[in-house]
XYZ file of C-alpha atoms in Angstrom:
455
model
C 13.482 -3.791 43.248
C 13.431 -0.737 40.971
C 11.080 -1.016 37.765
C 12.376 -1.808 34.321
C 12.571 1.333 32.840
C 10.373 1.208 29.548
C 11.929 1.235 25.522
C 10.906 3.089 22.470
C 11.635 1.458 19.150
C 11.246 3.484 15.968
C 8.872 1.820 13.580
C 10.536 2.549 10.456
C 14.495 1.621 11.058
C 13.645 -0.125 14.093
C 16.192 1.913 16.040
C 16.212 1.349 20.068
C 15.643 5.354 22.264
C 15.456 5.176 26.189
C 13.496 8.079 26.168
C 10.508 9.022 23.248
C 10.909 12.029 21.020
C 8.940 13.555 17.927
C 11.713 12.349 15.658
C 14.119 9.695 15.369
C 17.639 9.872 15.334
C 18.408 7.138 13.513
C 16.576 7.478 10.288
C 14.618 10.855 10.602
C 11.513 9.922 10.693
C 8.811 11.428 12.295
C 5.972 10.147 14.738
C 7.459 6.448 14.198
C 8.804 6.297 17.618
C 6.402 3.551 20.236
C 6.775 2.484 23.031
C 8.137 -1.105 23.287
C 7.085 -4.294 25.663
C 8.785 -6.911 26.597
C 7.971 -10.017 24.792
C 7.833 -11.702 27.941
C 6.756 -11.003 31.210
C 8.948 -13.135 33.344
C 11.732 -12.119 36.120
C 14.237 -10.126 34.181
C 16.870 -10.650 36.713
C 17.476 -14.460 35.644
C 20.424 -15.015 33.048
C 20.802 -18.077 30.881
C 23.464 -19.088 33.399
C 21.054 -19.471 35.840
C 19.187 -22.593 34.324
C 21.403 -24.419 31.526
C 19.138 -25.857 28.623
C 19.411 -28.737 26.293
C 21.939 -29.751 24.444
C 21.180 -29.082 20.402
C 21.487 -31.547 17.661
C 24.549 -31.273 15.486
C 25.263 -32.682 12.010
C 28.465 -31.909 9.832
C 28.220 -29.607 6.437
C 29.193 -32.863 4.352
C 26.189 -34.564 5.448
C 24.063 -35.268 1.887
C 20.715 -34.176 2.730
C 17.469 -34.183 -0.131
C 16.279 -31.056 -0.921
C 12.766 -30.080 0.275
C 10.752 -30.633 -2.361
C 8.751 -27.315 -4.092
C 5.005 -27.679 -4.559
C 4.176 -25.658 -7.750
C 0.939 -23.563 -7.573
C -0.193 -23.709 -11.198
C -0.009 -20.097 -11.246
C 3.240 -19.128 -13.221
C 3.987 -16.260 -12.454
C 3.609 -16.921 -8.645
C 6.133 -19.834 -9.278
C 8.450 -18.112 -10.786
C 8.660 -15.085 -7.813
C 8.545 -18.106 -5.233
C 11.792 -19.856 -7.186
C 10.088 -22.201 -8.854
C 7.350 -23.176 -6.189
C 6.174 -23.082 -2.610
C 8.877 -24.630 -0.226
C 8.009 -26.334 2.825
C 8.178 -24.734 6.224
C 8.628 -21.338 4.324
C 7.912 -17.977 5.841
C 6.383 -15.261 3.429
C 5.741 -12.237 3.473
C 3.678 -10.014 0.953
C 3.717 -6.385 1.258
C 1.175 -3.931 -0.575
C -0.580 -0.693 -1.265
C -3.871 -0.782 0.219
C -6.696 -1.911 -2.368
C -3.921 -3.039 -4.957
C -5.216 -6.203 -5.010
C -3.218 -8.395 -1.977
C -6.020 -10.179 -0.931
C -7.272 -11.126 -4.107
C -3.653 -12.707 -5.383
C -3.387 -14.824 -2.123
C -7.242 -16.083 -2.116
C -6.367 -17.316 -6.163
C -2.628 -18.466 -4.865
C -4.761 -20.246 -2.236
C -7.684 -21.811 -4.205
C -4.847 -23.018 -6.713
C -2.058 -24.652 -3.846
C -5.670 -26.143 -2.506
C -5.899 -27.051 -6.294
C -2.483 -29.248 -6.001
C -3.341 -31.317 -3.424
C -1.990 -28.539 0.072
C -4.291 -28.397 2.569
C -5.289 -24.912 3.183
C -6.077 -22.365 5.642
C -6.589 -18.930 4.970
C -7.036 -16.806 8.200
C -8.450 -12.720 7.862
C -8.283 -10.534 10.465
C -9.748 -7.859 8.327
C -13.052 -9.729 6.906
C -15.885 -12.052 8.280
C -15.324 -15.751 6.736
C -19.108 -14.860 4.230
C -17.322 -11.564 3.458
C -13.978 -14.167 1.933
C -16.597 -16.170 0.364
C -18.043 -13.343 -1.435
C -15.038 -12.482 -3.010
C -14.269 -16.398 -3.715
C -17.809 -16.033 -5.803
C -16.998 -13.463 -7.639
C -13.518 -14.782 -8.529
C -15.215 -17.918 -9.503
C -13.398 -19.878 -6.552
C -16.093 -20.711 -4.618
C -15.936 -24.420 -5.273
C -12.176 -24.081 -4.009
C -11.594 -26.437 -1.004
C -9.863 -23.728 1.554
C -10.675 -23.895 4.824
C -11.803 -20.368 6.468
C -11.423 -18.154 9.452
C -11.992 -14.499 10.717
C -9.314 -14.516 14.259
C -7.215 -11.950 15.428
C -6.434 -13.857 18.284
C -2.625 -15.617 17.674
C -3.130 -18.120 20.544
C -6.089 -19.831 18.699
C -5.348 -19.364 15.572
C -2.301 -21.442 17.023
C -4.420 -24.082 18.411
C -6.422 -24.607 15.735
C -3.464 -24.683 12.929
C -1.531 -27.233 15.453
C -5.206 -29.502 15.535
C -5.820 -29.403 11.928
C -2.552 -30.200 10.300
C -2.647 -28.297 7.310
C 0.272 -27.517 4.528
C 0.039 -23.578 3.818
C -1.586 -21.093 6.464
C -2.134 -17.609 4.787
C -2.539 -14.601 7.461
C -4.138 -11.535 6.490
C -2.930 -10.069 7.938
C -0.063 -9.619 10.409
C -0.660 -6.485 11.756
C -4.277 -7.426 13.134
C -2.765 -10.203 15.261
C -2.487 -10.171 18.737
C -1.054 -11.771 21.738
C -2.652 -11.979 25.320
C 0.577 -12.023 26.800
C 1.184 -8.655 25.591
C -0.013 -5.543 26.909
C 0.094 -3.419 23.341
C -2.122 -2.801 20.624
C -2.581 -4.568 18.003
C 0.071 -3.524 15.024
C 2.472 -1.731 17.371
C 5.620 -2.964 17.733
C 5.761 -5.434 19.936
C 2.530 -7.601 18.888
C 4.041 -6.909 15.331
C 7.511 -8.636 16.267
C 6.027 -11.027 18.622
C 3.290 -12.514 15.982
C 6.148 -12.553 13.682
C 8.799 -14.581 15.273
C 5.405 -17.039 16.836
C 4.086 -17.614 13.173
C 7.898 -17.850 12.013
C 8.772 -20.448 14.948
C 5.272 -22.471 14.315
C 6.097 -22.983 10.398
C 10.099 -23.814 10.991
C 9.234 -26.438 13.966
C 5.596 -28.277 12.277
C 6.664 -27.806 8.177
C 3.792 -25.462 7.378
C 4.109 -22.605 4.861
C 3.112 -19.531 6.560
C 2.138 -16.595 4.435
C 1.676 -13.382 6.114
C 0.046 -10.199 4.418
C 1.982 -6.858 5.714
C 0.778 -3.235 5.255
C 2.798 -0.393 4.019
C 3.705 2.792 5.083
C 3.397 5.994 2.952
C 6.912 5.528 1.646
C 6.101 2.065 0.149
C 7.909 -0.054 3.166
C 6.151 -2.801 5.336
C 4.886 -1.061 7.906
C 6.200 -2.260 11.322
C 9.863 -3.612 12.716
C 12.580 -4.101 9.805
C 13.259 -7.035 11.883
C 10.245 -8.941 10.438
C 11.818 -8.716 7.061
C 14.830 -10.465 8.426
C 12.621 -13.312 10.067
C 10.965 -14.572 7.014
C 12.555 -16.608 4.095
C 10.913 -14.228 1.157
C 9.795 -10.789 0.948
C 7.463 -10.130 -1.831
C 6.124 -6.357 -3.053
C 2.868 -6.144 -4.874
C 3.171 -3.238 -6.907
C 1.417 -1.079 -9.933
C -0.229 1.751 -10.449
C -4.410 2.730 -9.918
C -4.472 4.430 -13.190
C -3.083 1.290 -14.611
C -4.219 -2.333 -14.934
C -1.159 -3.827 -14.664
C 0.145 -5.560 -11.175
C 3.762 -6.251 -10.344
C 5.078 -9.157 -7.903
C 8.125 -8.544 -6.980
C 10.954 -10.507 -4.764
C 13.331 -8.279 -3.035
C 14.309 -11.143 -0.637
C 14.316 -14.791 -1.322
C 16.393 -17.547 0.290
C 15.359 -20.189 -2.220
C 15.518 -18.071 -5.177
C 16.546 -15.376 -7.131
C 15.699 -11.789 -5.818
C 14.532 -9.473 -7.590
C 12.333 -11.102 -9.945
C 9.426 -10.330 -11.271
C 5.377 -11.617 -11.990
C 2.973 -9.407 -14.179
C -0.838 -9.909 -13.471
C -3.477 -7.982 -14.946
C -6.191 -6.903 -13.107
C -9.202 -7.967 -14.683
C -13.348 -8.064 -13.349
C -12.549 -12.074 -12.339
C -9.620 -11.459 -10.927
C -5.594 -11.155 -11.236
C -4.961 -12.790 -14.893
C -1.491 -13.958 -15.634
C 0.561 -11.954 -18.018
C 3.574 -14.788 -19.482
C 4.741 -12.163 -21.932
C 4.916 -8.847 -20.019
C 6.637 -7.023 -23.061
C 3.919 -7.301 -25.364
C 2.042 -5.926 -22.951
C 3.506 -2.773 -21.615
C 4.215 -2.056 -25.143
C 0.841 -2.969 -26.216
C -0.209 0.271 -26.542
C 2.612 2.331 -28.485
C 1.178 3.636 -31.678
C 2.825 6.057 -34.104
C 6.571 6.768 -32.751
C 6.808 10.030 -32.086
C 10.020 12.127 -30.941
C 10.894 11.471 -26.843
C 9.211 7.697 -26.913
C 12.089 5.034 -26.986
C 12.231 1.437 -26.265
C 13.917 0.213 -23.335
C 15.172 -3.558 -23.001
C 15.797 -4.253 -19.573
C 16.266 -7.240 -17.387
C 14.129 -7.794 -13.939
C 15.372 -10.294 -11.993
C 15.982 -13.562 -14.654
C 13.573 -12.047 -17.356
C 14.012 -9.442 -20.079
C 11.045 -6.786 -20.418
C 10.798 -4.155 -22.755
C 8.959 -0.531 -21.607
C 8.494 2.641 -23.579
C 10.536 5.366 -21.939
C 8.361 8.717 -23.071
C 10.244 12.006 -22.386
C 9.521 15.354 -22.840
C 11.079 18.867 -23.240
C 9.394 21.944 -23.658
C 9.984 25.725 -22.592
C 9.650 26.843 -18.725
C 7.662 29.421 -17.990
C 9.623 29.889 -14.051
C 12.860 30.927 -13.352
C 13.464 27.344 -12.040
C 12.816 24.672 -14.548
C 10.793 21.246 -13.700
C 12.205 18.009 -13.366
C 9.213 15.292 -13.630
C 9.627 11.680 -13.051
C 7.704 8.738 -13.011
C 8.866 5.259 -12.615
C 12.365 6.146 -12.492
C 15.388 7.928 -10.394
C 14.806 11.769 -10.440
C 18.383 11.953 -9.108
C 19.675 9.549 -11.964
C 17.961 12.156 -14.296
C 19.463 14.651 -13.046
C 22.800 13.024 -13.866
C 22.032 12.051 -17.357
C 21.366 16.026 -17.863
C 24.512 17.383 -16.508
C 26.338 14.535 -18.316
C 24.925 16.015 -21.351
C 25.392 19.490 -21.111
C 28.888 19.261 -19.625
C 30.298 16.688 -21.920
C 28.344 16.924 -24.850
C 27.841 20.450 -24.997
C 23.398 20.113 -24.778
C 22.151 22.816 -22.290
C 18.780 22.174 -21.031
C 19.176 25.263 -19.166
C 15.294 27.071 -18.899
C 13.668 23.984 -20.024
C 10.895 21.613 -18.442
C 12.082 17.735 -18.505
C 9.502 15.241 -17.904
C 9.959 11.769 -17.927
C 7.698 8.952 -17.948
C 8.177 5.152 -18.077
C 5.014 3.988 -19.537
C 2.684 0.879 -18.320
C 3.469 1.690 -14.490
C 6.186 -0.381 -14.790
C 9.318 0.952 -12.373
C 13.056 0.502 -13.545
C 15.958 0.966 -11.353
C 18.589 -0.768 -13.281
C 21.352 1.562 -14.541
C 21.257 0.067 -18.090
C 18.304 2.534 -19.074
C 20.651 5.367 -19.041
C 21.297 5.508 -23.212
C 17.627 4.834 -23.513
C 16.634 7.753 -21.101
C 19.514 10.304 -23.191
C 17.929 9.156 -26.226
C 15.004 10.351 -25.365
C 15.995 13.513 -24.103
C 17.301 14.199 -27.338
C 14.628 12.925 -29.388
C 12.528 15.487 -27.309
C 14.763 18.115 -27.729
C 15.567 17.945 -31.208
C 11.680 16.855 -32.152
C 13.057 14.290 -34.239
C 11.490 10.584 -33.321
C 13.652 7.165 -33.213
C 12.818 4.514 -35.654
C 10.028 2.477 -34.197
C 12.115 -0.919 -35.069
C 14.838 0.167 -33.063
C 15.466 -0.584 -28.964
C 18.061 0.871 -26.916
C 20.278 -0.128 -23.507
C 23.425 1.192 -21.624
C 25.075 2.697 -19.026
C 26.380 6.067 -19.136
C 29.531 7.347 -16.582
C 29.816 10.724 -15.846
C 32.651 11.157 -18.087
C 30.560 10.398 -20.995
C 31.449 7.034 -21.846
C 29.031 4.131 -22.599
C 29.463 1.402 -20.895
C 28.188 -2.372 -21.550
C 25.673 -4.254 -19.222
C 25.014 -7.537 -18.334
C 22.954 -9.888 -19.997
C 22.984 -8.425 -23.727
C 22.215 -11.624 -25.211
C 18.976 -11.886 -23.599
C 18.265 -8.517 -24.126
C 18.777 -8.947 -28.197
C 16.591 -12.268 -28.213
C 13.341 -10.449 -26.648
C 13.788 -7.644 -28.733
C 14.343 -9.377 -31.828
C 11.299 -11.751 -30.510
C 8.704 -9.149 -30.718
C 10.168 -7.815 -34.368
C 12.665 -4.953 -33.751
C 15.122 -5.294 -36.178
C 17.371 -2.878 -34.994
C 19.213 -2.179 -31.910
C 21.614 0.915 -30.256
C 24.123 -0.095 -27.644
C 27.659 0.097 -26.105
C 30.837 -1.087 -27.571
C 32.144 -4.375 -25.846
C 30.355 -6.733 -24.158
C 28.812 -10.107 -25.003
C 26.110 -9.845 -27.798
C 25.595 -13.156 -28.459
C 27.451 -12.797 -32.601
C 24.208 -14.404 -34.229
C 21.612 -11.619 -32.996
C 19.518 -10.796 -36.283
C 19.402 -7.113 -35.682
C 21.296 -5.066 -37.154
C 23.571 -3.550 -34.375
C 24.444 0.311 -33.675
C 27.347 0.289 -31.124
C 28.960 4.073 -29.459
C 31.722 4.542 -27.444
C 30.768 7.497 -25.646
C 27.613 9.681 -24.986
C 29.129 12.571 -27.964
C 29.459 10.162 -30.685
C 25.621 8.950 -29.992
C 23.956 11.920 -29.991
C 26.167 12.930 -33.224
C 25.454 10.171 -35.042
C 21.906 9.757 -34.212
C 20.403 13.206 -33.942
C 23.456 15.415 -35.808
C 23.747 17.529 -32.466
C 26.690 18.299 -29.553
């Protein structure tokens, strides 16, 4: 009998080659390509016709069934990501920059579900068990009733999880574990996917909450098979910035909730502190307006947030001006600039263009487009925005403003934290009874005419 011929499966797309190769096909990537194992080592040659199974269990769609009930953590902001709470039998999975502070969320996330009454196991494949406890000391945790482990081994880990019953098992993390029955290293591929789908399998079939802790590659993505994303019930980013204290969770996948939502922490000497009004925060530290700072009202996920946008524009020295940007699109910016000089008649031609949302905060909603032209202009022109005022919109490349959703809630957390005054597109729901005093354009040429007297 000839020998299986071996796979390669590209670690960032997950793309299947026959053969390996410097650079995938698929996605582009390079050096992601490893070799792949089968996840089992039994007789390839039998089919499921071979040996028929059980029969499965069916029930009809009308059948009125409770829904599982949510065990809240007493954090928040952890809640709120989660949908409102942990839900049994859930699969989660937490991605991070190394050192931003995963560990530390999931040991306070632990000590507090411990708090409710959920028996607890956290498992590190990273850290000795006194090395946890050191960290539970200086978090002020140590009286916490979680139950440790250092294991790297799956099948025990296994074992023990299936002899001591427990109601939330956090891994930390997944690409440390390892099954016997595969030939790989730990964090390739295969012991990636395999650990995965066991840990997946173990919390559908015995209603325990898995959590699993995922590294990230260089681009920001969980490092390992995009199929793992597609096991688990929630995908969770832990984001922010060294220079910065501030730490964002974020849900970009959540079958019990709303994605993309939000929870601010603040990184503090005890620990990750709970931030309930993030807007006050990132705009904590705006002093004197000054021209190219405007304020942004956005929406992440179910919750408005206002950020300071900070541009500026100053003479380039090169032949080929700079285009800067942090915590937004640089391709978006691009657009807002040839939007402006081709409709509106502004040339930033031999000019530098930085741009800068401030806090660490990241926006990728389109609605920041009027705030971002405003302040380009307000750089430009050197002529600052009133500090009372916040601005939101959406810009088309023919110049015309056009409304977003949720303007109500964007008025009410504005007007919350005492801006009186507000710029934004014609049409669209504003709620009638907003107290601030409303500036409405139709297009990009009447804006920057009325506002700054130029185009």
């Amino acid at each position: 009998m000839a020998k299986n011929q071996p796979t390669f499966t590209c670690t960032a797309c997950g793309a299947v080659h026959t053969k390996w190769s410097g650079r995938c096909d698929a996605c582009g990537a390079w050096n992601t390509i490893q070799e792949d194992e089968g996840l089992s080592a039994g007789p390839a040659a039998n089919s499921l016709g071979v040996s028929r199974g059980k029969g499965m269990t069916l029930t009809d769609l009308s059948a009125k069934e409770a829904p599982p009930p949510r065990t809240s953590s007493g954090m928040d902001e952890l809640d709120r990501v989660l949908g409102g709470g942990l839900v049994p039998a859930s699969a989660i999975l937490v991605g991070g920059d190394p050192g931003i502070g995963k560990s530390t969320l999931l040991l306070q996330a632990a000590a507090s579900f411990a708090g409710q009454g959920l028996k607890t196991i956290y498992v590190s494949g990273e850290e000795a068990s006194a090395q946890v406890r050191m960290r539970a000391d200086r978090l002020g945790l140590s009286g916490a009733n979680v139950q440790l482990a250092a294991e790297t081994n799956l099948r025990d880990i296994l074992t023990t999880i299936e002899a001591e019953k427990p109601q939330l098992v956090i891994i930390d993390s997944i690409q440390t574990m390892w099954l016997d029955t595969i030939g790989s290293a730990p964090g390739s591929v295969s012991q990636v996917r395999a650990a995965a789908h066991e840990l997946t399998s173990f919390a559908k079939r015995k209603g325990v909450s898995v959590v699993l802790v995922g590294h990230v590659t260089k681009d920001g993505q969980i490092a390992g098979p995009r199929v793992v994303e597609h096991m688990v019930d929630t995908v969770l980013y832990f984001e922010g910035e060294r220079g910065h204290q501030f730490r964002i969770l974020r849900a970009v996948k959540n079958r019990f909730g709303p994605a993309d939502e939000i929870g601010v922490f603040e990184m503090t000497g005890g620990g990750l502190a709970q931030v309930s009004n993030p807007s006050a925060l990132f705009l904590s530290e705006r002093g004197t307006p000054s021209p190219g700072s405007v304020v942004f009202s956005g929406i992440e996920g179910t919750r408005p947030v206002l950020v300071e946008l900070q541009a500026l524009v100053a003479p380039s020295p090169h032949s080929q001006p700079r285009r800067a940007v942090v915590g937004w699109d640089g391709a978006r910016l691009s657009m807002i600039l040839a939007v402006l000089e081709s409709r509106v008649g502004i040339p930033f031609a031999g000019l530098d263009v930085y741009l800068n949302v401030a806090g660490g905060m990241k926006i990728s909603e389109p609605a920041a487009d009027l705030a971002v032209a405003a302040a380009l202009m307000s750089a430009r022109e050197d002529a600052a925005l009133p500090a009372d005022t916040v601005v939101f919109g959406e810009i088309s490349l023919s110049g015309a403003l056009r409304p977003v959703g949720q303007t109500e809630n964007r008025l009410k957390e504005a007007e919350k934290l005492g801006f009186t005054a507000a710029i934004l597109p014609e049409g669209g729901k504003s709620g009638g009874k907003s107290g601030l005093r409303l500036t409405r354009a139709a297009d990009l040429t009447g804006f920057v005419g009325d506002i700054f007297g130029a185009g």
